[in-house]
Structures are given as C-alpha cells and as structure tokens.
Amino acid sequence: SSPTGTIGVRVVGGGVTHELQLPATATVGDLKTLLQVSTGAGPGQQRILYKAKERGDTQLLAEAGIVTGSKLMLLFKGFTPSNPSTANAAASAAQSAIQLQDLSIGAVDTPATTPTTCTLRKDDEADAGDFPVTVVAAGKSHAVRILSDGTARDIKMCMSGVTGATIAQQRLIVKGKEPPDDTSMSALGVIQGGKVMLLFREGFHLETEGAKVVQDTSGKVMHLEKRMTSLRKKQQHRLADGSELLAAIGALDTDAEAMILDLENARLSDGLQSHRQTLVERLKNLLVVTRQLRQNFNNRR
C-alpha cells in the first residue's frame, strides 16, 4: 500500500540545517524542489545523500527508508551557497511557508498590510547590531533586518524565501541604481529603516507559472501512478469487466498525455529543467504500461 501522512526530515548542507515537512508519497525530486526555495539551488544542482548513498530523483522517500526524524545530507553541483549565517536566515524565513504548503516553490502571498520580517544575523550577535531595511517588491513592503555590514546579496537571499525568486532572478534597486551583490548597504548610503526596491528579471513571472505547473504535476503524477497500480491489480485479478477497464486505461492515457504537453510548454528556470524531464519520463513510462495493459486485455479476448 502507498505511504500516508507526512514525513519531517532534517537536511544539512552548506553549513545550514533545513527542517522540512513533506507528504509521505513525496519523491527525492520533490524534496529538491522544496529546497530550491531556501537554498537558491535548482534541483539539478543538488545531490541528496541518505546513509552515505545518493538518492535518485524518482525514488520515494519512504522507499529509501526515510522517516520522520531522518537526517539527510545536501551537496551542491555547480552552485556555491552563500555564507552559513545568511543562508540559515533565509531558510528560517522560508520555513513557515514550506511547512504550510506541500511542495511550495512559487511566490508566498503576503498581504501588503502585513510586512514580512526576515532577520539575517548571527546567533551570537545582539539585536542592536541589526540593520533594518524596507524592501518594496511587487507592491508589498517587507521589513528585512540584516547584519550592520549586510550586502545586497544578503537582502536577495532573505527575499528568496519570501518571493520564491533565486538571487539571479532579482534586481535590487538602490537610489535608482542596481549595485553589485557584494556592496554593503551602508556603502550605498542606505540608512537604518531606509527603503530599497526589488524588481524581477524578465521571464521570472513566466518561470514562476512554469514552476507552479511542475509543482502541481508532481502530485498529479504520483496520483496517476497509484491509479496505474490499481488498474494492474484489477486486470491481474479480473476485478473489473472489459469495458470498465478499457475506459479507465483510456482516461489515464488522456491525463498523462495532457500533463506531458503542459510540462513541455512550461517556461522554467535552468534549475527545474531536470525535474521536468524526470516527470515527463515518469509519464511516458505510464503510457508504456497502459499500452501493455491494453495489449494484455486484447490477448485475453
């Protein structure tokens, strides 16, 4: 039977600990999609290890023996995470959204009347050393607190957990200009409580919509695979008549083909390309099985 409920895991990588809640039916690829929010690394730039063994994107967490409380290791490929204190803060900022939204990889909707507070500071530093900045993005104000020598990159890292945009997809505008990521706010003349603007690079919103397609399809593919398992059992044990079985196979075929089309038409960031390909391959495998089921049925007639 399929696993039920949720799994709470701890993922350690780049000096940062991410505590995440996922459906028990989630795959390693789904976990990577979640981690993109807090790390900025796409699924294709991540390696997930459990008990010293790298786990494949299509493997279910439950199949790998991963249960609530399990500790996993995250390594990066072609991606350099920011310093641990900054990344820890961004992970903390994204945490509540990750726990409340299964496999959430899109922007987190925050009411304009309730600014988001995202604190970036070392645990051993006092609050007095924080540097408050108001970041205006998509018409909403976000109260951000960074280190007194915090940089533009620190703010972008913090906002990644709020908007779902990677650092590369963000443009921070200070006094009408876009500073390099390593420039400190104080060097730019931003005073405590000052205001900066966050814009998104061309294509981000389309990529966000594409990421939503991948997110939605991840769950739908798992549901189709469950339907396929049920159909195979019905055929094996002859629990359904021919017309009912053929109708169910046809419906599954149609759903799988529609999902493949949606995935192929979605505009995605580089980090989600491999996850899309994995989903497409899983759907194509389902189509192969439906053809086998239909052939088996015809051979028995």
XYZ file of C-alpha atoms in Angstrom:
301
model
C 0.000 0.000 0.000
C 1.063 3.607 -0.546
C 2.554 5.532 2.413
C 0.252 8.047 4.081
C 0.657 11.152 6.243
C 3.727 13.369 6.276
C 7.462 12.959 6.833
C 9.501 15.511 8.777
C 13.162 15.458 7.733
C 16.305 17.395 8.563
C 18.542 18.264 5.615
C 22.072 19.519 6.304
C 24.100 21.214 3.585
C 26.458 24.158 3.206
C 26.559 24.658 6.968
C 22.771 25.099 7.063
C 20.071 22.859 8.550
C 16.686 22.754 6.794
C 13.778 21.163 8.659
C 11.027 20.268 6.185
C 7.624 18.584 6.148
C 6.647 16.613 3.035
C 3.840 14.233 2.047
C 4.742 10.600 2.713
C 4.308 9.983 -1.032
C 6.928 12.605 -1.970
C 9.989 11.736 -4.017
C 13.589 12.897 -3.663
C 12.903 15.187 -6.644
C 10.034 16.770 -4.715
C 12.372 17.366 -1.787
C 14.867 19.103 -4.083
C 12.103 21.331 -5.416
C 11.317 22.386 -1.854
C 14.966 23.038 -1.051
C 15.243 25.388 -4.029
C 13.193 27.946 -2.088
C 15.640 28.209 0.797
C 18.958 27.462 -0.987
C 18.542 29.115 -4.394
C 19.964 25.946 -5.988
C 17.844 24.252 -8.631
C 17.050 20.520 -8.326
C 19.693 19.762 -10.950
C 22.309 21.479 -8.779
C 21.553 19.363 -5.702
C 22.658 15.920 -4.538
C 20.704 14.269 -1.711
C 22.529 11.627 0.326
C 20.995 9.341 2.938
C 23.133 6.833 4.825
C 26.112 7.809 2.625
C 24.243 6.892 -0.590
C 22.996 9.362 -3.203
C 19.274 9.024 -3.828
C 17.684 9.350 -7.262
C 15.046 11.962 -8.043
C 12.297 9.432 -8.755
C 12.780 7.414 -5.565
C 10.073 7.803 -2.939
C 11.376 8.980 0.429
C 9.606 6.036 2.058
C 11.274 3.590 -0.340
C 14.669 4.925 0.707
C 13.801 4.215 4.351
C 13.478 7.920 5.127
C 11.104 8.507 8.028
C 10.240 11.389 10.329
C 13.432 12.436 12.128
C 15.777 11.191 9.399
C 18.854 13.297 8.696
C 19.905 13.805 5.073
C 22.968 15.398 3.520
C 22.718 18.051 0.793
C 25.635 18.614 -1.589
C 25.755 21.118 -4.458
C 26.835 20.730 -8.089
C 27.923 23.854 -9.957
C 26.434 26.057 -7.248
C 28.074 27.985 -4.423
C 25.808 28.629 -1.404
C 26.122 31.906 0.476
C 27.743 32.073 3.910
C 26.034 29.886 6.559
C 24.705 32.754 8.698
C 22.947 34.301 5.713
C 21.650 31.002 4.359
C 20.382 29.935 7.786
C 18.341 33.098 7.984
C 16.869 32.629 4.525
C 15.998 29.036 5.365
C 14.313 30.257 8.534
C 12.370 32.846 6.592
C 11.057 30.225 4.176
C 10.369 27.626 6.852
C 6.780 28.510 7.757
C 5.763 28.676 4.103
C 7.395 25.302 3.398
C 5.610 23.608 6.287
C 2.224 25.062 5.351
C 2.353 24.434 1.608
C 3.130 20.929 0.303
C 5.917 21.243 -2.250
C 5.566 25.024 -2.473
C 8.007 26.529 -4.957
C 6.141 29.626 -6.086
C 5.906 33.054 -4.504
C 4.470 33.206 -0.997
C 1.485 35.550 -0.938
C 1.946 38.101 1.827
C -0.756 40.749 2.400
C 0.500 44.257 1.683
C -0.774 45.391 5.078
C 1.357 42.836 6.922
C 5.058 43.334 6.136
C 7.200 40.231 6.266
C 10.041 40.272 8.776
C 13.114 38.328 7.743
C 16.062 38.552 10.129
C 19.614 37.904 8.952
C 22.055 37.877 11.811
C 24.467 35.600 13.630
C 23.079 33.839 16.663
C 25.714 35.347 18.949
C 25.038 38.940 17.908
C 22.674 41.247 19.714
C 19.618 42.702 18.020
C 21.195 46.127 18.436
C 23.648 45.220 15.667
C 20.903 44.593 13.150
C 20.323 46.906 10.203
C 16.608 47.295 9.325
C 15.703 47.923 5.679
C 12.300 48.083 3.974
C 12.212 46.172 0.696
C 9.370 47.001 -1.701
C 8.588 44.185 -4.129
C 5.503 43.779 -6.329
C 3.676 46.489 -4.385
C 4.287 44.903 -0.995
C 6.598 46.098 1.778
C 8.871 43.641 3.582
C 10.742 44.547 6.762
C 14.196 42.999 6.458
C 16.869 43.012 9.155
C 20.413 42.178 8.094
C 23.830 42.488 9.710
C 25.159 46.015 10.080
C 27.600 45.300 7.214
C 24.996 43.366 5.197
C 25.157 43.419 1.418
C 22.734 43.491 -1.491
C 23.201 39.725 -1.777
C 22.120 39.291 1.853
C 18.848 41.055 1.121
C 18.288 38.997 -2.027
C 18.975 35.799 -0.102
C 16.457 36.824 2.504
C 13.855 37.707 -0.115
C 14.350 34.363 -1.881
C 12.455 32.732 0.956
C 9.605 35.216 0.574
C 9.215 35.587 -3.199
C 10.461 32.243 -4.497
C 12.892 34.075 -6.807
C 16.511 32.959 -6.854
C 19.263 35.512 -6.289
C 19.974 35.619 -10.035
C 16.317 36.431 -10.782
C 16.288 39.506 -8.519
C 17.344 43.097 -9.196
C 17.868 45.273 -6.132
C 17.495 48.974 -6.919
C 19.046 51.470 -4.505
C 18.637 55.168 -5.249
C 17.824 54.411 -8.882
C 20.832 52.168 -9.490
C 21.478 48.427 -9.342
C 24.569 47.795 -7.160
C 26.820 44.715 -7.321
C 25.712 41.936 -4.957
C 28.748 42.335 -2.687
C 28.096 46.038 -1.981
C 27.113 46.817 1.596
C 24.008 48.854 2.323
C 25.991 51.342 4.387
C 28.394 51.932 1.478
C 25.385 52.735 -0.689
C 24.247 55.376 1.773
C 21.189 53.440 2.912
C 20.285 54.479 6.444
C 18.626 52.279 9.053
C 14.979 51.987 8.123
C 15.746 53.077 4.571
C 13.790 51.815 1.586
C 15.055 49.860 -1.434
C 13.199 48.380 -4.400
C 13.253 44.778 -5.598
C 12.495 44.005 -9.246
C 12.467 40.678 -11.037
C 14.343 39.890 -14.200
C 12.461 39.323 -17.440
C 10.861 35.910 -17.544
C 10.659 35.398 -13.771
C 6.870 35.529 -13.660
C 6.609 33.145 -16.598
C 9.114 30.886 -14.845
C 7.060 31.140 -11.657
C 3.999 29.988 -13.575
C 6.075 27.182 -15.069
C 7.322 26.197 -11.637
C 3.693 26.025 -10.490
C 2.993 23.608 -13.352
C 5.886 21.417 -12.185
C 4.677 21.649 -8.586
C 1.108 20.682 -9.466
C 2.204 17.936 -11.852
C 4.473 16.342 -9.219
C 1.440 15.481 -7.116
C -0.682 14.515 -10.132
C 1.956 12.087 -11.401
C 2.006 10.314 -8.053
C -1.791 10.063 -8.238
C -1.628 8.620 -11.773
C 0.928 6.058 -10.638
C -1.449 4.980 -7.875
C -4.255 4.670 -10.433
C -1.971 2.558 -12.609
C -1.148 0.226 -9.709
C -4.860 -0.176 -9.057
C -5.577 -0.921 -12.732
C -2.873 -3.570 -12.896
C -4.309 -5.295 -9.835
C -7.800 -5.197 -11.294
C -6.583 -6.716 -14.540
C -4.448 -9.330 -12.806
C -7.258 -10.489 -10.532
C -10.024 -9.741 -13.069
C -11.817 -7.404 -10.694
C -13.282 -5.248 -13.473
C -15.121 -6.042 -16.683
C -13.569 -5.280 -20.062
C -15.398 -2.046 -20.844
C -14.686 -0.607 -17.393
C -11.013 -1.487 -17.637
C -10.588 -0.065 -21.133
C -12.350 3.160 -20.120
C -10.041 3.572 -17.100
C -6.957 2.906 -19.252
C -8.143 5.458 -21.817
C -8.748 8.101 -19.131
C -5.288 7.542 -17.681
C -3.764 7.805 -21.158
C -5.518 11.122 -21.766
C -4.460 12.568 -18.406
C -0.813 11.532 -18.868
C -0.620 12.977 -22.394
C -2.159 16.283 -21.224
C 0.372 16.557 -18.391
C 3.263 15.890 -20.771
C 2.004 18.683 -23.028
C 1.692 21.105 -20.081
C 5.213 20.286 -18.899
C 6.748 20.649 -22.367
C 5.062 24.049 -22.846
C 6.078 25.396 -19.417
C 8.828 28.009 -19.245
C 11.243 27.011 -16.482
C 14.456 28.175 -14.856
C 17.555 26.060 -15.547
C 17.285 24.547 -12.079
C 13.893 22.943 -12.824
C 14.741 21.524 -16.247
C 15.946 18.177 -14.893
C 12.909 17.837 -12.637
C 10.618 18.459 -15.612
C 12.463 15.797 -17.594
C 12.070 13.332 -14.734
C 8.320 13.962 -14.588
C 7.977 13.604 -18.370
C 9.870 10.294 -18.250
C 7.603 9.015 -15.473
C 4.532 9.954 -17.520
C 5.923 8.307 -20.657
C 6.594 5.165 -18.630
C 2.944 5.225 -17.581
C 1.910 5.403 -21.239
C 4.075 2.367 -21.992
C 2.341 0.433 -19.212
C -1.124 1.444 -20.423
C -0.266 0.077 -23.862
C 0.857 -3.171 -22.228
C -2.382 -3.374 -20.233
C -4.453 -2.773 -23.345
C -2.465 -5.437 -25.235
C -2.877 -7.923 -22.382
C -6.621 -7.307 -22.416
C -6.845 -7.831 -26.192
C -4.819 -11.064 -25.958
C -7.292 -12.479 -23.437
C -10.339 -11.771 -25.586
